[in-house]
Coordinates of C-alpha atoms in Angstrom, one line a residue:
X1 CA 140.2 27.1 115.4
X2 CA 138.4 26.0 112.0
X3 CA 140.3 25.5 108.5
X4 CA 138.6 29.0 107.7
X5 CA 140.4 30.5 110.8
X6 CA 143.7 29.1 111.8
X7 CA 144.5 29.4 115.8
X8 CA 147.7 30.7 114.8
X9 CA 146.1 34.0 112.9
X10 CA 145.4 35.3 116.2
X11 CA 148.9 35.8 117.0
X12 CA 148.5 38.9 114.4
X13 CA 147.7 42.1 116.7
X14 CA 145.0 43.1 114.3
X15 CA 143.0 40.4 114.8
X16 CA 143.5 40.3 118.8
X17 CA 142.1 44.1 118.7
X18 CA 138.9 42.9 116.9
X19 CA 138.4 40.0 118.5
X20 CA 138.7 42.0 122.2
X21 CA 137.0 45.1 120.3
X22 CA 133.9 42.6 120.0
X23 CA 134.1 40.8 123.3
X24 CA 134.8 44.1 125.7
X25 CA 132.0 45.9 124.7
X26 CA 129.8 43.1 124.7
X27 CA 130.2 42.6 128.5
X28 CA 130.0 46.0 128.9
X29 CA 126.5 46.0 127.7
X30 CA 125.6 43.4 129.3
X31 CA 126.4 44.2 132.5
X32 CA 124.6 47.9 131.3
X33 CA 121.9 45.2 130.9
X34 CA 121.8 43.1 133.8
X35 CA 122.4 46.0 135.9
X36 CA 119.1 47.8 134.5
X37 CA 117.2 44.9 135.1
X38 CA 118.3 44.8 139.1
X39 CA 117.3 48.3 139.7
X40 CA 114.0 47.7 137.7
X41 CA 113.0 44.3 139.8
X42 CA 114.4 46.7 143.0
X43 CA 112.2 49.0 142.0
X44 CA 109.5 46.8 142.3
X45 CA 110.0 44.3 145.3
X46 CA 112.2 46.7 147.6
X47 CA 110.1 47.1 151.2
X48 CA 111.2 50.4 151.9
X49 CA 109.0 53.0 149.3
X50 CA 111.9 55.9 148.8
X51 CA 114.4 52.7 147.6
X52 CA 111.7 51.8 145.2
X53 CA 110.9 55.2 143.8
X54 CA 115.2 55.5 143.5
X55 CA 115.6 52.0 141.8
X56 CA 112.8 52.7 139.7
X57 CA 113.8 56.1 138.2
X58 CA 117.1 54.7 137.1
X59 CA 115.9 51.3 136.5
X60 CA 113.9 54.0 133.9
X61 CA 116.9 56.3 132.6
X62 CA 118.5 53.1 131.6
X63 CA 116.3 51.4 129.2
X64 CA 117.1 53.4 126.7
X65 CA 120.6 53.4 127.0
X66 CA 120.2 49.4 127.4
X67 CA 118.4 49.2 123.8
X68 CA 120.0 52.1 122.3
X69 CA 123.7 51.2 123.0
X70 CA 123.5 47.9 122.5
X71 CA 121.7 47.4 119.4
X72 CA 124.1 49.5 117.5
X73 CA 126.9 47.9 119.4
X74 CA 125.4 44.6 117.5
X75 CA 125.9 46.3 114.1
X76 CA 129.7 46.9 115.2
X77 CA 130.5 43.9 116.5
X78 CA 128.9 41.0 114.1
X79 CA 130.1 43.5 111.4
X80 CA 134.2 43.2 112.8
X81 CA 133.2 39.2 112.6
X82 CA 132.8 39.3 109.1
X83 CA 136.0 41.3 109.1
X84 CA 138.2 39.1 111.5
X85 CA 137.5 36.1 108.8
X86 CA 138.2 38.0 105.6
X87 CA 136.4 37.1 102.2
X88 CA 135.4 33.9 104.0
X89 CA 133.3 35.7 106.0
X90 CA 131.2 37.7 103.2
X91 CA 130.5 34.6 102.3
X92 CA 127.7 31.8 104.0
X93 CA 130.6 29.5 104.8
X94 CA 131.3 31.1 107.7
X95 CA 128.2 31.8 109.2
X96 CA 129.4 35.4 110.2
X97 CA 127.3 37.3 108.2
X98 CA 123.9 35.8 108.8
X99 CA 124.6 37.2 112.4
X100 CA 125.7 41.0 110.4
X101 CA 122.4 40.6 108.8
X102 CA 119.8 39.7 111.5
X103 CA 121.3 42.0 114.4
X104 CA 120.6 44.6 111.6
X105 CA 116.7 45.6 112.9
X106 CA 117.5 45.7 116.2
X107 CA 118.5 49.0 116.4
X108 CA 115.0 49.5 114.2
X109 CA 112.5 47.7 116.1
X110 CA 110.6 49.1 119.6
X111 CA 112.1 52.6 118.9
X112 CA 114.6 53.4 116.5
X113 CA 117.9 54.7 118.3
X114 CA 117.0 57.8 117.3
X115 CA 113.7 57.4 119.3
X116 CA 115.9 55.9 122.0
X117 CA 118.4 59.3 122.2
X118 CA 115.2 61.4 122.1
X119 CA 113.8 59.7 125.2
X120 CA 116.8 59.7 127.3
X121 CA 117.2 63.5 127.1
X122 CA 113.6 64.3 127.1
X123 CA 112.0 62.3 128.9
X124 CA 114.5 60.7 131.4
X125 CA 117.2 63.2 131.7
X126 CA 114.8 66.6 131.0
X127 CA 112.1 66.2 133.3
X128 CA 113.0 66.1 136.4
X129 CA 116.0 68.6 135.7
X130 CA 118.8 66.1 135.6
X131 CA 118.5 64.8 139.4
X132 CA 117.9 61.3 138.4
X133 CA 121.2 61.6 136.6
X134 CA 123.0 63.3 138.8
X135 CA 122.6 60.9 141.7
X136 CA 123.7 58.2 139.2
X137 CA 126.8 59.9 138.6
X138 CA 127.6 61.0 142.2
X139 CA 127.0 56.9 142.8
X140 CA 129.3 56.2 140.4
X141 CA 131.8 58.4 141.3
X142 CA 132.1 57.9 144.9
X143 CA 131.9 54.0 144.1
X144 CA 135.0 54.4 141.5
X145 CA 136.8 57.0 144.4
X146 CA 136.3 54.1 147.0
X147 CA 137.2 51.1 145.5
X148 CA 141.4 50.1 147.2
X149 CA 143.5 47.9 145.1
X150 CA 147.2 47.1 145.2
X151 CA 147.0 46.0 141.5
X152 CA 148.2 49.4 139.1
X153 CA 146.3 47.9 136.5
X154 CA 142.4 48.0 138.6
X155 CA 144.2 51.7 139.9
X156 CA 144.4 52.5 136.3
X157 CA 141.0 51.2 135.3
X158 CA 139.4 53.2 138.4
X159 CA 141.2 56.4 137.1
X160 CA 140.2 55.8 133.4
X161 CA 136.1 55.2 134.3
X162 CA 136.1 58.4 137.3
X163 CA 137.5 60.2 134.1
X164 CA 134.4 59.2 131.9
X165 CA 132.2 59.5 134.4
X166 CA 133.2 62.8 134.6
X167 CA 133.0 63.7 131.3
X168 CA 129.3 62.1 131.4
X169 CA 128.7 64.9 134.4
X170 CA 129.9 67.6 131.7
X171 CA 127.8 66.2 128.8
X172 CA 124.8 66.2 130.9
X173 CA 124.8 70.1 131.8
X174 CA 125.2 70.7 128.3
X175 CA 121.8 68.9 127.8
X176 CA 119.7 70.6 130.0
X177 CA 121.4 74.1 129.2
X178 CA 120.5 73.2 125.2
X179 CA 117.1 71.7 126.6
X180 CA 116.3 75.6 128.1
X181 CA 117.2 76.5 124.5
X182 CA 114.3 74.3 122.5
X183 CA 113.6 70.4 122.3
X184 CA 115.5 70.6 118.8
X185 CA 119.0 71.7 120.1
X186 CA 119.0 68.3 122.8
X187 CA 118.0 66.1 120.1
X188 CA 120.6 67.2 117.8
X189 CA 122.8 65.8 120.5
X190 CA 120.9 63.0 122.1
X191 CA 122.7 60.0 120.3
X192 CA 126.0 61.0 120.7
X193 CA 124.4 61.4 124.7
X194 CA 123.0 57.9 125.0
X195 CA 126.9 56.6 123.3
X196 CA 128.8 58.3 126.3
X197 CA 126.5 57.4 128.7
X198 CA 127.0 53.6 127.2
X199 CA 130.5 54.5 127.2
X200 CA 130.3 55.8 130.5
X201 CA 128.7 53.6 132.3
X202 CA 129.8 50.3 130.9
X203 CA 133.7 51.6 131.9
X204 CA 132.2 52.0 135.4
X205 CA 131.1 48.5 135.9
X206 CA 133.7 47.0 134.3
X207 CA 136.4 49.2 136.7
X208 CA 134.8 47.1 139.1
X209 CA 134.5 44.1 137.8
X210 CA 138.0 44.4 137.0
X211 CA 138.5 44.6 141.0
X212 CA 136.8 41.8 141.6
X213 CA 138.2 39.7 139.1
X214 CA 141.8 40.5 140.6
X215 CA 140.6 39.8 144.2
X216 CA 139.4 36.2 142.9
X217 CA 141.9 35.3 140.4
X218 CA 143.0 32.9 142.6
X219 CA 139.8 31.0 142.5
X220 CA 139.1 30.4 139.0
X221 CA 143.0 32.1 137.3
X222 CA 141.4 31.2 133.5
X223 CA 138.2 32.8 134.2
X224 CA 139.1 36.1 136.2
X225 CA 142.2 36.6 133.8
X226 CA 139.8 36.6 130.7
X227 CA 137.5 39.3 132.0
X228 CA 141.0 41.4 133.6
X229 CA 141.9 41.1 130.0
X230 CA 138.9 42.6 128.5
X231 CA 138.7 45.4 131.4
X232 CA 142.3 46.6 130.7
X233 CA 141.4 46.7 126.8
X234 CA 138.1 48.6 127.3
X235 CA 139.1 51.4 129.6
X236 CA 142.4 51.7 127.6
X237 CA 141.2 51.2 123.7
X238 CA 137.3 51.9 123.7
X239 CA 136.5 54.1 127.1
X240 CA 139.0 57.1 125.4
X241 CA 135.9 57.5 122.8
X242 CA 134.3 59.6 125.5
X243 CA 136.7 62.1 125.0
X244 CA 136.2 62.5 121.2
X245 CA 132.3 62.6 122.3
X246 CA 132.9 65.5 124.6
X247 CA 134.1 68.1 121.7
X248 CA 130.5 67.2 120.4
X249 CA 129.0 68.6 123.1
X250 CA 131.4 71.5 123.1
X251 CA 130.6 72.2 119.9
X252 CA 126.5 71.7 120.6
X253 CA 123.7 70.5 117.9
X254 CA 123.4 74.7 116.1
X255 CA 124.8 72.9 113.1
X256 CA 122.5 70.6 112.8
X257 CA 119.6 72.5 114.1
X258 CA 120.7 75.1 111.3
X259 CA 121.0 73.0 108.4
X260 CA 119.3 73.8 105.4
X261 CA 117.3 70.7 104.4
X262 CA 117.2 72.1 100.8
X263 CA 120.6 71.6 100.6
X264 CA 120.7 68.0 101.4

């Protein structure tokens, strides 16, 4: 609510989709985050040795999606807050793009996205035939299909995540059908991958966290009515992107793998 950005700008649609197109996916990742980071310390400390072994392999496949999704999510999002304050916010005034600029090696540093991608469908996803992933999915799925709300809007959010989740089930039999093919044909494909399974997974927890926010409105109305507000705007402005991702995978990497690098 500075001089350099007036409260009363945000009544202009525009700048309510950026603002909510930074602050959604940001929670998604975190909760991508925090979520990784459970299975990873119950992968560790759990007494029995099969729920270690579980937690662990997916407290695994998630790391890279973790560092891969949400470093470029950074690029995104600090570059849209250089955007939602106009010239000012090219400038230093602002303090916007000092954020633009050092969220900028993130997405270089301890494996480059790239690196990231090839992991998750080489190493992760690849090796053990896609069962790690597959049980992920079938957890996500039946958790989505279980969760009872009388709200239409956590119905709709439920809908919208089984939906990418399924599409995430799709993607991931293209992988290991291009993996049979040659290492080269899943990495032409492993970024747009580790994106829907960002995508993907973020719109899962978030479908629930838009449960539980509506089962505790009551108890903090300001709080829980923030984060329904950013779970309706994800599944129903940024979780549609899976969609776009699966003609990717339709289409496969043989473009890429085919490419002529003398004709760059």
């Amino acid at each position: 609510r500075s001089t350099l950005f007036p409260y009363t700008t945000l009544f202009r649609s525009p700048y309510r989709r950026m603002l909510l197109t930074m602050k959604a996916p940001t929670d998604a990742a975190r909760c991508i985050a925090l979520y990784a980071a459970l299975c990873l310390d119950t992968g560790r400390h759990h007494p029995d040795a099969a729920a270690r072994a579980k937690a662990q392999a997916r407290g695994d496949l998630l790391i890279p999606i973790v560092k891969g999704w949400s470093t470029e999510l950074g690029g995104q999002i600090t570059s849209l807050g250089i955007q939602v304050h106009g010239g000012m916010g090219f400038i230093e005034e602002t303090g916007a793009a000092q954020y633009y600029r050092d969220v900028r090696i993130t997405s270089i540093y301890e494996g480059t996205t790239g690196i990231q991608a090839i992991d998750l469908v080489g190493r992760k996803v690849s090796r053990d035939a896609g069962s790690t992933m597959a049980a992920f999915i079938a957890d996500m799925a039946a958790e989505l299909s279980d969760l009872r709300s009388a709200d239409a809007s956590v119905v709709a959010s439920c809908k919208a995540a089984l939906e990418a989740v399924a599409v995430l089930k799709r993607a991931t039999e293209v992988v290991l059908q291009q993996s049979a093919r040659g290492a080269q044909y899943t990495q032409a494909i492993a970024v747009p991958y580790l994106t829907l399974c960002g995508l993907a997974i973020g719109g899962w927890l978030l479908a629930k966290s838009h449960a539980v926010a509506t089962a505790q409105l009551a108890q903090d109305p300001e709080f829980y009515a923030g984060k329904q507000q950013i779970c309706r705007f994800y599944v129903e402005q940024v979780l549609p992107q899976v969609f776009a991702l699966e003609r990717t995978f339709t289409a496969g990497g043989d473009s890429i793998v085919d490419a002529d690098p003398a004709l760059f």
